[in-house]
């Protein structure tokens, strides 16, 4: 069942998303969804299109963490995004979440073990809604991800982008208004549920 979403989709944003998808199209498309909730509000479903033909290993990590199908990993870590929070919200830059170890940005784990290498930098950070991996340096990808609130070419060749928001970008932008200069959210933002489309 789709979560209610009261924010209106920006038609111009939708058209831009379709242009992006045509430019960086996939031979084997995959989509995942998250029901995101800003504290005190109803949840909104956000859908991510994954570029599986360009970054298959990174996409599989994200997809499996959305479904939770892998169960548990190293040291009993639950390999699932459900119930986690967005621990970092940097206004006009990005929102970051998905720490399956500590839920605070300090944990590192993936479906492949602790972390995995940078797969490719072929997808640019050229628009709001780009889905990219968080890292602490080269080849340190785990479960944490970011969604861009603006184009960020300074992240190209440093972070692995692997998808784009196709539904609910307006809600992601609203999440971005719940941040501070330090990145600490002013309101709790959670992943109520998630899965594969």
mmCIF file of C-alpha atoms in Angstrom:
data_model
loop_
_atom_site.group_PDB
_atom_site.id
_atom_site.type_symbol
_atom_site.label_atom_id
_atom_site.label_comp_id
_atom_site.label_asym_id
_atom_site.label_seq_id
_atom_site.Cartn_x
_atom_site.Cartn_y
_atom_site.Cartn_z
ATOM 1 C CA UNK A 1 0.000 0.000 0.000
ATOM 2 C CA UNK A 2 1.368 3.392 -0.990
ATOM 3 C CA UNK A 3 1.907 5.818 1.853
ATOM 4 C CA UNK A 4 0.008 9.097 1.603
ATOM 5 C CA UNK A 5 1.937 12.051 0.285
ATOM 6 C CA UNK A 6 0.420 15.503 0.421
ATOM 7 C CA UNK A 7 3.219 17.415 -1.277
ATOM 8 C CA UNK A 8 2.636 18.139 -4.959
ATOM 9 C CA UNK A 9 5.067 16.855 -7.582
ATOM 10 C CA UNK A 10 6.755 19.588 -9.593
ATOM 11 C CA UNK A 11 5.965 18.878 -13.275
ATOM 12 C CA UNK A 12 9.207 20.541 -14.385
ATOM 13 C CA UNK A 13 11.131 18.289 -12.023
ATOM 14 C CA UNK A 14 9.358 15.237 -13.431
ATOM 15 C CA UNK A 15 10.306 16.183 -16.997
ATOM 16 C CA UNK A 16 13.908 16.723 -15.958
ATOM 17 C CA UNK A 17 13.943 13.304 -14.306
ATOM 18 C CA UNK A 18 12.691 11.652 -17.499
ATOM 19 C CA UNK A 19 15.384 13.442 -19.539
ATOM 20 C CA UNK A 20 18.014 12.219 -17.065
ATOM 21 C CA UNK A 21 16.700 8.661 -17.280
ATOM 22 C CA UNK A 22 16.829 8.723 -21.086
ATOM 23 C CA UNK A 23 20.384 10.061 -21.005
ATOM 24 C CA UNK A 24 21.599 7.488 -18.468
ATOM 25 C CA UNK A 25 19.127 4.737 -19.385
ATOM 26 C CA UNK A 26 19.334 1.198 -18.086
ATOM 27 C CA UNK A 27 19.069 -2.067 -19.987
ATOM 28 C CA UNK A 28 17.788 -3.802 -16.861
ATOM 29 C CA UNK A 29 15.825 -1.225 -14.853
ATOM 30 C CA UNK A 30 15.278 -1.633 -11.138
ATOM 31 C CA UNK A 31 13.351 0.521 -8.712
ATOM 32 C CA UNK A 32 13.131 0.643 -4.941
ATOM 33 C CA UNK A 33 10.825 2.597 -2.660
ATOM 34 C CA UNK A 34 10.999 4.068 0.817
ATOM 35 C CA UNK A 35 8.166 5.402 2.949
ATOM 36 C CA UNK A 36 9.872 8.386 4.570
ATOM 37 C CA UNK A 37 8.481 10.319 7.506
ATOM 38 C CA UNK A 38 9.392 13.698 8.906
ATOM 39 C CA UNK A 39 8.606 13.702 12.621
ATOM 40 C CA UNK A 40 5.016 14.750 13.249
ATOM 41 C CA UNK A 41 3.887 14.263 9.638
ATOM 42 C CA UNK A 42 2.369 11.548 7.494
ATOM 43 C CA UNK A 43 4.823 9.390 5.525
ATOM 44 C CA UNK A 44 5.499 9.889 1.838
ATOM 45 C CA UNK A 45 6.585 7.237 -0.633
ATOM 46 C CA UNK A 46 9.802 8.042 -2.487
ATOM 47 C CA UNK A 47 10.817 5.898 -5.469
ATOM 48 C CA UNK A 48 14.399 5.488 -6.659
ATOM 49 C CA UNK A 49 15.370 4.271 -10.124
ATOM 50 C CA UNK A 50 18.645 2.332 -9.974
ATOM 51 C CA UNK A 51 21.172 2.352 -12.831
ATOM 52 C CA UNK A 52 21.825 -1.371 -12.721
ATOM 53 C CA UNK A 53 23.597 -1.530 -16.080
ATOM 54 C CA UNK A 54 26.164 1.057 -15.044
ATOM 55 C CA UNK A 55 26.762 0.282 -11.342
ATOM 56 C CA UNK A 56 25.295 -3.212 -10.754
ATOM 57 C CA UNK A 57 27.190 -4.091 -7.564
ATOM 58 C CA UNK A 58 26.324 -0.807 -5.850
ATOM 59 C CA UNK A 59 22.695 -1.063 -6.993
ATOM 60 C CA UNK A 60 22.412 -4.613 -5.677
ATOM 61 C CA UNK A 61 23.691 -3.526 -2.273
ATOM 62 C CA UNK A 62 21.039 -0.781 -2.061
ATOM 63 C CA UNK A 63 18.249 -2.984 -3.444
ATOM 64 C CA UNK A 64 18.960 -5.839 -1.022
ATOM 65 C CA UNK A 65 19.111 -3.434 1.918
ATOM 66 C CA UNK A 66 15.718 -2.059 0.866
ATOM 67 C CA UNK A 67 14.137 -5.533 0.824
ATOM 68 C CA UNK A 68 15.993 -6.914 3.827
ATOM 69 C CA UNK A 69 16.222 -10.273 2.045
ATOM 70 C CA UNK A 70 19.799 -10.961 3.198
ATOM 71 C CA UNK A 71 18.817 -11.191 6.880
ATOM 72 C CA UNK A 72 21.866 -10.475 9.011
ATOM 73 C CA UNK A 73 25.509 -9.828 8.193
ATOM 74 C CA UNK A 74 28.737 -9.349 10.110
ATOM 75 C CA UNK A 75 28.360 -9.464 13.898
ATOM 76 C CA UNK A 76 24.623 -9.946 13.536
ATOM 77 C CA UNK A 77 24.057 -6.601 11.793
ATOM 78 C CA UNK A 78 20.507 -6.426 10.407
ATOM 79 C CA UNK A 79 20.835 -5.889 6.639
ATOM 80 C CA UNK A 80 17.751 -3.710 6.230
ATOM 81 C CA UNK A 81 17.047 0.009 5.966
ATOM 82 C CA UNK A 82 13.605 -0.264 7.591
ATOM 83 C CA UNK A 83 13.366 1.748 10.813
ATOM 84 C CA UNK A 84 16.573 3.738 10.283
ATOM 85 C CA UNK A 85 16.882 7.512 10.304
ATOM 86 C CA UNK A 86 18.484 10.212 8.209
ATOM 87 C CA UNK A 87 21.226 11.296 10.587
ATOM 88 C CA UNK A 88 22.616 14.103 8.414
ATOM 89 C CA UNK A 89 20.643 16.853 6.708
ATOM 90 C CA UNK A 90 22.738 19.579 5.086
ATOM 91 C CA UNK A 91 20.430 22.299 3.708
ATOM 92 C CA UNK A 92 20.832 23.011 0.006
ATOM 93 C CA UNK A 93 23.276 20.097 -0.291
ATOM 94 C CA UNK A 94 22.119 16.585 0.693
ATOM 95 C CA UNK A 95 20.281 14.271 3.061
ATOM 96 C CA UNK A 96 22.156 11.202 4.338
ATOM 97 C CA UNK A 97 21.008 8.021 6.046
ATOM 98 C CA UNK A 98 21.173 4.246 5.916
ATOM 99 C CA UNK A 99 23.677 3.461 8.684
ATOM 100 C CA UNK A 100 22.625 -0.134 9.424
ATOM 101 C CA UNK A 101 25.260 -0.561 12.153
ATOM 102 C CA UNK A 102 24.803 2.447 14.464
ATOM 103 C CA UNK A 103 22.150 4.634 12.759
ATOM 104 C CA UNK A 104 24.303 7.698 13.436
ATOM 105 C CA UNK A 105 26.734 7.875 10.515
ATOM 106 C CA UNK A 106 29.618 6.096 12.247
ATOM 107 C CA UNK A 107 28.876 2.514 11.183
ATOM 108 C CA UNK A 108 30.218 0.711 8.107
ATOM 109 C CA UNK A 109 28.670 -2.469 6.690
ATOM 110 C CA UNK A 110 27.268 -3.743 3.414
ATOM 111 C CA UNK A 111 25.807 -6.941 2.003
ATOM 112 C CA UNK A 112 29.362 -7.769 0.864
ATOM 113 C CA UNK A 113 30.920 -7.469 4.325
ATOM 114 C CA UNK A 114 32.293 -4.400 6.022
ATOM 115 C CA UNK A 115 32.701 -2.236 2.922
ATOM 116 C CA UNK A 116 33.351 -2.460 -0.825
ATOM 117 C CA UNK A 117 35.222 -0.574 -3.509
ATOM 118 C CA UNK A 118 34.233 2.290 -5.772
ATOM 119 C CA UNK A 119 32.617 0.648 -8.773
ATOM 120 C CA UNK A 120 32.574 3.502 -11.302
ATOM 121 C CA UNK A 121 32.091 7.264 -11.508
ATOM 122 C CA UNK A 122 30.165 7.235 -14.782
ATOM 123 C CA UNK A 123 26.981 8.780 -13.306
ATOM 124 C CA UNK A 124 27.465 12.488 -12.491
ATOM 125 C CA UNK A 125 26.004 14.398 -9.542
ATOM 126 C CA UNK A 126 24.343 16.829 -11.923
ATOM 127 C CA UNK A 127 20.857 17.434 -10.494
ATOM 128 C CA UNK A 128 18.703 17.258 -7.376
ATOM 129 C CA UNK A 129 17.556 13.719 -6.626
ATOM 130 C CA UNK A 130 20.760 11.916 -7.564
ATOM 131 C CA UNK A 131 21.263 8.881 -5.288
ATOM 132 C CA UNK A 132 24.903 8.393 -4.288
ATOM 133 C CA UNK A 133 27.003 6.455 -1.815
ATOM 134 C CA UNK A 134 28.362 8.081 1.331
ATOM 135 C CA UNK A 135 31.950 7.200 2.134
ATOM 136 C CA UNK A 136 34.926 8.134 4.286
ATOM 137 C CA UNK A 137 37.408 8.057 1.414
ATOM 138 C CA UNK A 138 38.190 5.897 -1.619
ATOM 139 C CA UNK A 139 36.750 2.352 -1.612
ATOM 140 C CA UNK A 140 34.859 2.660 1.698
ATOM 141 C CA UNK A 141 31.266 2.141 0.546
ATOM 142 C CA UNK A 142 28.936 0.487 3.033
ATOM 143 C CA UNK A 143 25.210 0.977 3.532
ATOM 144 C CA UNK A 144 25.036 4.756 3.911
ATOM 145 C CA UNK A 145 23.636 6.764 1.027
ATOM 146 C CA UNK A 146 22.878 10.380 0.182
ATOM 147 C CA UNK A 147 20.228 12.062 -1.928
ATOM 148 C CA UNK A 148 21.364 15.311 -3.486
ATOM 149 C CA UNK A 149 19.363 18.521 -3.015
ATOM 150 C CA UNK A 150 21.301 20.295 -5.783
ATOM 151 C CA UNK A 151 23.845 19.522 -8.492
ATOM 152 C CA UNK A 152 27.155 18.685 -6.804
ATOM 153 C CA UNK A 153 29.964 18.311 -9.370
ATOM 154 C CA UNK A 154 32.458 18.480 -6.486
ATOM 155 C CA UNK A 155 31.385 14.903 -5.616
ATOM 156 C CA UNK A 156 32.101 13.537 -9.109
ATOM 157 C CA UNK A 157 35.002 11.025 -9.059
ATOM 158 C CA UNK A 158 34.794 10.917 -5.250
ATOM 159 C CA UNK A 159 31.394 9.326 -4.594
ATOM 160 C CA UNK A 160 29.628 6.608 -6.602
ATOM 161 C CA UNK A 161 26.266 7.843 -7.905
ATOM 162 C CA UNK A 162 23.953 4.982 -8.858
ATOM 163 C CA UNK A 163 20.365 6.165 -9.161
ATOM 164 C CA UNK A 164 17.857 8.995 -9.132
ATOM 165 C CA UNK A 165 14.569 9.861 -7.416
ATOM 166 C CA UNK A 166 11.657 9.387 -9.822
ATOM 167 C CA UNK A 167 8.802 10.023 -7.354
ATOM 168 C CA UNK A 168 8.721 12.119 -4.206
ATOM 169 C CA UNK A 169 11.551 14.544 -4.945
ATOM 170 C CA UNK A 170 9.430 17.322 -3.458
ATOM 171 C CA UNK A 171 9.413 15.453 -0.142
ATOM 172 C CA UNK A 172 13.187 14.982 -0.274
ATOM 173 C CA UNK A 173 13.515 18.738 -0.738
ATOM 174 C CA UNK A 174 11.208 19.254 2.254
ATOM 175 C CA UNK A 175 13.475 16.960 4.293
ATOM 176 C CA UNK A 176 16.354 19.209 3.302
ATOM 177 C CA UNK A 177 14.668 22.115 5.064
ATOM 178 C CA UNK A 178 14.928 20.175 8.362
ATOM 179 C CA UNK A 179 18.687 20.541 8.572
ATOM 180 C CA UNK A 180 21.330 22.797 10.085
ATOM 181 C CA UNK A 181 24.778 24.000 9.071
ATOM 182 C CA UNK A 182 26.262 21.247 11.262
ATOM 183 C CA UNK A 183 24.153 18.627 9.450
ATOM 184 C CA UNK A 184 22.154 17.734 12.578
ATOM 185 C CA UNK A 185 18.449 17.375 11.702
ATOM 186 C CA UNK A 186 16.006 19.663 13.489
ATOM 187 C CA UNK A 187 13.334 16.940 13.252
ATOM 188 C CA UNK A 188 13.712 13.169 13.211
ATOM 189 C CA UNK A 189 13.346 11.696 9.711
ATOM 190 C CA UNK A 190 12.812 7.943 9.463
ATOM 191 C CA UNK A 191 12.478 5.165 6.917
ATOM 192 C CA UNK A 192 9.134 3.683 8.009
ATOM 193 C CA UNK A 193 9.290 0.922 5.414
ATOM 194 C CA UNK A 194 11.084 0.101 2.178
ATOM 195 C CA UNK A 195 11.256 -2.464 -0.577
ATOM 196 C CA UNK A 196 11.625 -3.177 -4.292
ATOM 197 C CA UNK A 197 9.057 -2.022 -6.863
#
